[in-house]
């Protein structure tokens, strides 16, 4: 069978040559051959010079997605096995505790539209492209061969699949198994349900960001008016002895808490008290379970509430915290919704920073790739101006090491995470 060829236009931006892994319909001059949706196609420039092989999908705006830059390899089951093996080796090399992590991150691992997360002995697969969809048995076979897992669960239950002409699908790939898994992260135990949780159950992309909270969680006692003199026990402003061993810890508000991973790290690193807020009762139950599992229940409290309302109410009631953490879901699902999304981000950040005591900390994230890092920071600047606050950056971070970024593909660089000191103005 001859492989079809897509000739790209002469006058186009040389994105493919710069490492961008997609071809859009408007970039194609002509197609030679009669490719069917999901077939492998050769991408060539206007004079027929080979550029890459990709998966063809005429129904998608991503009409071709690059699978290899070589014209010598055959896109077969063995190539899938090799690519997944390479991605796994990279994690074992770079991720300190690779027993649970993202193993394959789509395009950035040269497997377009394929996500694989490993939760101890369980694997979760998400398929977002037609090319991988019709070859998914190759993925399952490779995973069985490499990992011999207790089970594989598919979480292709995301609306973006429609853009590829695919229905949503979710469930056990083979035999059913218990979908609750306890993963360990930075010494904590975190119970995750790969069937019920958000996305594939947990967010590995913030592992390093959660660890970055460590130095922030202590050093607050003096600001709370607690004094230590010599070898005596600490005393509060009224001269009373302080018995709480976490007297030097921060009071933390963790909004959009989901599994409670930020709350757990806050407690691990010495927080005095953490308030978790999530709109989903199930998420609140999960976070509570994780607090219990790690012995933090007495330092935590939980609210099932809409964070937009909750933040505003707390501002009205003149409540305040040492540290406010905002880790919302992606408000911008596409380019069209970006302006509305920015209003949403600005609102929670504005209210969030009002709740931070003078000199305290705002920890804020966005996982919408439609919102650039520059726009994220300018949105925060606008919020700070409106809230009469001055922000001083401690750290600006991205996704963790198991979520690689292709320099030519801004879509792979989606996560923004900033830690600020907040001052009154
Ligand atoms: N910080 C979390 C991940 C956040 S995922 C963790 O460490 O696991 C986003 C969470 O926001 C979800 O749990 C979802 O239920 C919650 N959410 C979505 N909209 C919300 C809203 N308006 N108010 C409060 N929580 C919301």
Short mmCIF file of N, CA and C in Angstrom, two decimals, residues 49-145:
data_model
loop_
_atom_site.label_atom_id
_atom_site.label_comp_id
_atom_site.label_asym_id
_atom_site.label_seq_id
_atom_site.Cartn_x
_atom_site.Cartn_y
_atom_site.Cartn_z
N UNK A 49 10.07 17.58 -0.78
CA UNK A 49 11.10 17.15 0.17
C UNK A 49 10.43 16.65 1.46
N UNK A 50 10.82 15.45 1.90
CA UNK A 50 10.18 14.83 3.07
C UNK A 50 10.43 15.64 4.36
N UNK A 51 9.35 15.83 5.15
CA UNK A 51 9.49 16.54 6.43
C UNK A 51 9.18 15.63 7.62
N UNK A 52 8.10 14.87 7.50
CA UNK A 52 7.68 14.04 8.65
C UNK A 52 6.58 13.07 8.22
N UNK A 53 6.33 12.07 9.08
CA UNK A 53 5.14 11.24 8.91
C UNK A 53 4.15 11.62 10.00
N UNK A 54 2.88 11.59 9.66
CA UNK A 54 1.88 11.97 10.66
C UNK A 54 0.60 11.18 10.49
N UNK A 55 -0.30 11.37 11.46
CA UNK A 55 -1.64 10.78 11.37
C UNK A 55 -2.57 11.81 10.73
N UNK A 56 -3.34 11.31 9.75
CA UNK A 56 -4.23 12.18 8.98
C UNK A 56 -5.65 12.09 9.55
N UNK A 57 -6.28 13.25 9.71
CA UNK A 57 -7.69 13.25 10.12
C UNK A 57 -8.39 14.43 9.47
N UNK A 58 -9.09 14.19 8.35
CA UNK A 58 -9.72 15.29 7.61
C UNK A 58 -10.83 15.98 8.40
N UNK A 59 -11.32 15.34 9.48
CA UNK A 59 -12.40 15.94 10.27
C UNK A 59 -11.87 16.97 11.26
N UNK A 60 -10.57 16.96 11.48
CA UNK A 60 -10.00 17.78 12.55
C UNK A 60 -9.29 19.00 12.00
N UNK A 61 -9.27 20.06 12.79
CA UNK A 61 -8.46 21.23 12.44
C UNK A 61 -6.98 20.88 12.50
N UNK A 62 -6.66 19.88 13.31
CA UNK A 62 -5.28 19.36 13.34
C UNK A 62 -5.26 18.23 12.32
N UNK A 63 -5.20 18.64 11.04
CA UNK A 63 -5.46 17.65 9.97
C UNK A 63 -4.35 16.60 9.90
N UNK A 64 -3.13 16.99 10.28
CA UNK A 64 -2.05 16.00 10.42
C UNK A 64 -1.31 16.25 11.73
N UNK A 65 -1.04 15.18 12.46
CA UNK A 65 -0.25 15.27 13.69
C UNK A 65 0.99 14.42 13.52
N UNK A 66 2.14 15.03 13.70
CA UNK A 66 3.42 14.34 13.45
C UNK A 66 3.60 13.15 14.40
N UNK A 67 4.00 12.01 13.83
CA UNK A 67 4.34 10.86 14.67
C UNK A 67 5.84 10.56 14.62
N UNK A 68 6.51 10.88 13.48
CA UNK A 68 7.97 10.69 13.43
C UNK A 68 8.58 11.61 12.36
N UNK A 69 9.80 12.05 12.62
CA UNK A 69 10.52 12.87 11.64
C UNK A 69 11.37 12.00 10.70
N UNK A 70 11.28 10.70 10.85
CA UNK A 70 12.08 9.79 10.01
C UNK A 70 11.18 9.22 8.91
N UNK A 71 11.74 9.10 7.68
CA UNK A 71 10.94 8.40 6.66
C UNK A 71 11.39 6.96 6.53
N UNK A 72 12.28 6.55 7.42
CA UNK A 72 12.76 5.17 7.35
C UNK A 72 11.97 4.22 8.24
N UNK A 73 11.43 4.74 9.34
CA UNK A 73 10.71 3.82 10.23
C UNK A 73 9.29 3.60 9.73
N UNK A 74 8.78 2.42 10.06
CA UNK A 74 7.39 2.13 9.74
C UNK A 74 6.56 2.42 10.99
N UNK A 75 5.42 3.05 10.80
CA UNK A 75 4.57 3.33 11.95
C UNK A 75 3.79 2.05 12.26
N UNK A 76 4.37 1.23 13.12
CA UNK A 76 3.75 -0.05 13.43
C UNK A 76 3.70 -0.25 14.95
N UNK A 77 3.27 -1.42 15.36
CA UNK A 77 3.13 -1.71 16.79
C UNK A 77 4.45 -1.56 17.52
N UNK A 78 5.54 -1.95 16.85
CA UNK A 78 6.85 -1.87 17.49
C UNK A 78 7.27 -0.42 17.75
N UNK A 79 6.90 0.48 16.84
CA UNK A 79 7.25 1.90 17.05
C UNK A 79 6.53 2.43 18.29
N UNK A 80 5.27 2.05 18.46
CA UNK A 80 4.53 2.48 19.65
C UNK A 80 5.21 1.96 20.92
N UNK A 81 5.60 0.68 20.87
CA UNK A 81 6.26 0.06 22.03
C UNK A 81 7.55 0.83 22.35
N UNK A 82 8.34 1.09 21.32
CA UNK A 82 9.62 1.81 21.53
C UNK A 82 9.41 3.20 22.11
N UNK A 83 8.42 3.91 21.57
CA UNK A 83 8.19 5.28 22.04
C UNK A 83 7.73 5.30 23.50
N UNK A 84 6.86 4.36 23.85
CA UNK A 84 6.38 4.32 25.24
C UNK A 84 7.53 3.90 26.16
N UNK A 85 8.34 2.95 25.70
CA UNK A 85 9.52 2.55 26.50
C UNK A 85 10.46 3.73 26.72
N UNK A 86 10.70 4.50 25.66
CA UNK A 86 11.60 5.66 25.80
C UNK A 86 11.05 6.69 26.77
N UNK A 87 9.75 6.93 26.66
CA UNK A 87 9.13 7.91 27.56
C UNK A 87 9.25 7.45 29.01
N UNK A 88 9.07 6.16 29.24
CA UNK A 88 9.16 5.60 30.60
C UNK A 88 10.61 5.68 31.12
N UNK A 89 11.57 5.38 30.24
CA UNK A 89 12.99 5.48 30.64
C UNK A 89 13.33 6.90 31.05
N UNK A 90 12.79 7.87 30.30
CA UNK A 90 13.06 9.27 30.63
C UNK A 90 12.55 9.61 32.03
N UNK A 91 11.34 9.10 32.39
CA UNK A 91 10.79 9.36 33.73
C UNK A 91 11.65 8.68 34.79
N UNK A 92 12.06 7.44 34.52
CA UNK A 92 12.87 6.74 35.52
C UNK A 92 14.19 7.46 35.75
N UNK A 93 14.67 8.10 34.69
CA UNK A 93 15.94 8.85 34.77
C UNK A 93 15.75 10.16 35.54
N UNK A 94 14.66 10.88 35.26
CA UNK A 94 14.52 12.25 35.76
C UNK A 94 13.60 12.44 36.95
N UNK A 95 12.59 11.60 37.09
CA UNK A 95 11.62 11.82 38.17
C UNK A 95 12.11 11.10 39.43
N UNK A 96 12.33 11.83 40.52
CA UNK A 96 12.92 11.23 41.72
C UNK A 96 12.21 9.96 42.20
N UNK A 97 10.87 9.99 42.24
CA UNK A 97 10.15 8.83 42.75
C UNK A 97 9.16 8.45 41.66
N UNK A 98 9.66 7.70 40.65
CA UNK A 98 8.87 7.50 39.43
C UNK A 98 7.80 6.42 39.55
N UNK A 99 7.45 6.01 40.79
CA UNK A 99 6.45 4.94 40.89
C UNK A 99 5.07 5.44 40.46
N UNK A 100 4.82 6.76 40.65
CA UNK A 100 3.58 7.35 40.14
C UNK A 100 3.94 8.65 39.44
N UNK A 101 3.60 8.76 38.19
CA UNK A 101 3.92 9.98 37.43
C UNK A 101 3.25 9.92 36.05
N UNK A 102 3.37 11.00 35.31
CA UNK A 102 2.93 10.96 33.91
C UNK A 102 4.02 10.26 33.10
N UNK A 103 3.62 9.22 32.38
CA UNK A 103 4.60 8.45 31.60
C UNK A 103 4.66 8.96 30.16
N UNK A 104 3.51 9.31 29.60
CA UNK A 104 3.47 9.83 28.23
C UNK A 104 2.65 11.11 28.22
N UNK A 105 3.22 12.18 27.69
CA UNK A 105 2.56 13.50 27.66
C UNK A 105 2.35 13.93 26.21
N UNK A 106 1.61 13.10 25.48
CA UNK A 106 1.17 13.45 24.13
C UNK A 106 2.30 13.87 23.20
N UNK A 107 2.05 14.94 22.48
CA UNK A 107 2.98 15.46 21.48
C UNK A 107 4.40 15.62 22.03
N UNK A 108 4.50 16.03 23.30
CA UNK A 108 5.82 16.29 23.87
C UNK A 108 6.62 14.99 24.06
N UNK A 109 5.93 13.85 23.97
CA UNK A 109 6.63 12.56 23.96
C UNK A 109 6.52 11.91 22.58
N UNK A 110 6.22 12.71 21.59
CA UNK A 110 6.14 12.26 20.19
C UNK A 110 5.10 11.14 20.00
N UNK A 111 4.02 11.24 20.79
CA UNK A 111 2.88 10.34 20.63
C UNK A 111 1.63 11.23 20.64
N UNK A 112 1.26 11.76 19.47
CA UNK A 112 0.23 12.80 19.42
C UNK A 112 -1.11 12.35 19.97
N UNK A 113 -1.60 13.10 20.97
CA UNK A 113 -2.93 12.81 21.51
C UNK A 113 -2.97 11.61 22.43
N UNK A 114 -1.83 11.17 22.96
CA UNK A 114 -1.84 10.04 23.90
C UNK A 114 -1.28 10.48 25.25
N UNK A 115 -2.10 10.28 26.29
CA UNK A 115 -1.67 10.58 27.66
C UNK A 115 -1.67 9.26 28.43
N UNK A 116 -0.58 9.00 29.15
CA UNK A 116 -0.55 7.82 30.03
C UNK A 116 -0.05 8.26 31.41
N UNK A 117 -0.85 8.01 32.43
CA UNK A 117 -0.44 8.29 33.80
C UNK A 117 -0.30 6.97 34.54
N UNK A 118 0.75 6.88 35.35
CA UNK A 118 0.99 5.66 36.13
C UNK A 118 0.72 5.97 37.60
N UNK A 119 -0.20 5.22 38.18
CA UNK A 119 -0.51 5.33 39.60
C UNK A 119 -0.09 4.02 40.25
N UNK A 120 1.11 3.98 40.75
CA UNK A 120 1.67 2.74 41.31
C UNK A 120 1.52 1.61 40.28
N UNK A 121 0.66 0.61 40.58
CA UNK A 121 0.54 -0.53 39.65
C UNK A 121 -0.67 -0.43 38.72
N UNK A 122 -1.24 0.80 38.64
CA UNK A 122 -2.40 1.02 37.77
C UNK A 122 -2.04 2.05 36.71
N UNK A 123 -2.53 1.83 35.49
CA UNK A 123 -2.25 2.80 34.42
C UNK A 123 -3.56 3.42 33.94
N UNK A 124 -3.50 4.72 33.63
CA UNK A 124 -4.66 5.41 33.08
C UNK A 124 -4.28 5.96 31.71
N UNK A 125 -5.15 5.68 30.75
CA UNK A 125 -4.87 6.09 29.37
C UNK A 125 -5.93 7.09 28.93
N UNK A 126 -5.49 8.15 28.25
CA UNK A 126 -6.44 9.09 27.63
C UNK A 126 -6.02 9.27 26.18
N UNK A 127 -6.97 9.10 25.27
CA UNK A 127 -6.66 9.17 23.84
C UNK A 127 -7.42 10.35 23.22
N UNK A 128 -6.68 11.24 22.56
CA UNK A 128 -7.28 12.48 22.06
C UNK A 128 -7.08 12.65 20.56
N UNK A 129 -6.62 11.61 19.88
CA UNK A 129 -6.45 11.74 18.42
C UNK A 129 -6.95 10.48 17.73
N UNK A 130 -7.48 10.66 16.52
CA UNK A 130 -8.00 9.52 15.75
C UNK A 130 -6.88 8.53 15.42
N UNK A 131 -5.69 9.07 15.11
CA UNK A 131 -4.57 8.19 14.75
C UNK A 131 -4.24 7.19 15.84
N UNK A 132 -4.25 7.65 17.09
CA UNK A 132 -3.96 6.73 18.20
C UNK A 132 -5.21 5.90 18.51
N UNK A 133 -6.38 6.52 18.39
CA UNK A 133 -7.64 5.81 18.69
C UNK A 133 -7.73 4.47 17.95
N UNK A 134 -7.47 4.51 16.64
CA UNK A 134 -7.66 3.26 15.89
C UNK A 134 -6.51 2.27 16.12
N UNK A 135 -5.44 2.75 16.76
CA UNK A 135 -4.32 1.85 17.08
C UNK A 135 -4.23 1.59 18.57
N UNK A 136 -5.32 1.79 19.31
CA UNK A 136 -5.20 1.78 20.77
C UNK A 136 -4.81 0.42 21.33
N UNK A 137 -5.13 -0.64 20.59
CA UNK A 137 -4.70 -1.97 21.08
C UNK A 137 -3.18 -2.04 21.17
N UNK A 138 -2.49 -1.32 20.28
CA UNK A 138 -1.01 -1.30 20.35
C UNK A 138 -0.56 -0.67 21.67
N UNK A 139 -1.30 0.36 22.08
CA UNK A 139 -0.95 1.04 23.34
C UNK A 139 -1.15 0.07 24.51
N UNK A 140 -2.31 -0.56 24.55
CA UNK A 140 -2.61 -1.49 25.67
C UNK A 140 -1.59 -2.63 25.71
N UNK A 141 -1.26 -3.16 24.52
CA UNK A 141 -0.30 -4.28 24.47
C UNK A 141 1.07 -3.81 24.99
N UNK A 142 1.49 -2.63 24.57
CA UNK A 142 2.79 -2.11 25.02
C UNK A 142 2.78 -1.93 26.53
N UNK A 143 1.68 -1.40 27.07
CA UNK A 143 1.61 -1.16 28.52
C UNK A 143 1.66 -2.48 29.29
N UNK A 144 0.97 -3.48 28.78
CA UNK A 144 0.98 -4.79 29.44
C UNK A 144 2.39 -5.35 29.42
N UNK A 145 3.05 -5.23 28.27
CA UNK A 145 4.41 -5.77 28.14
C UNK A 145 5.41 -5.03 29.05
#
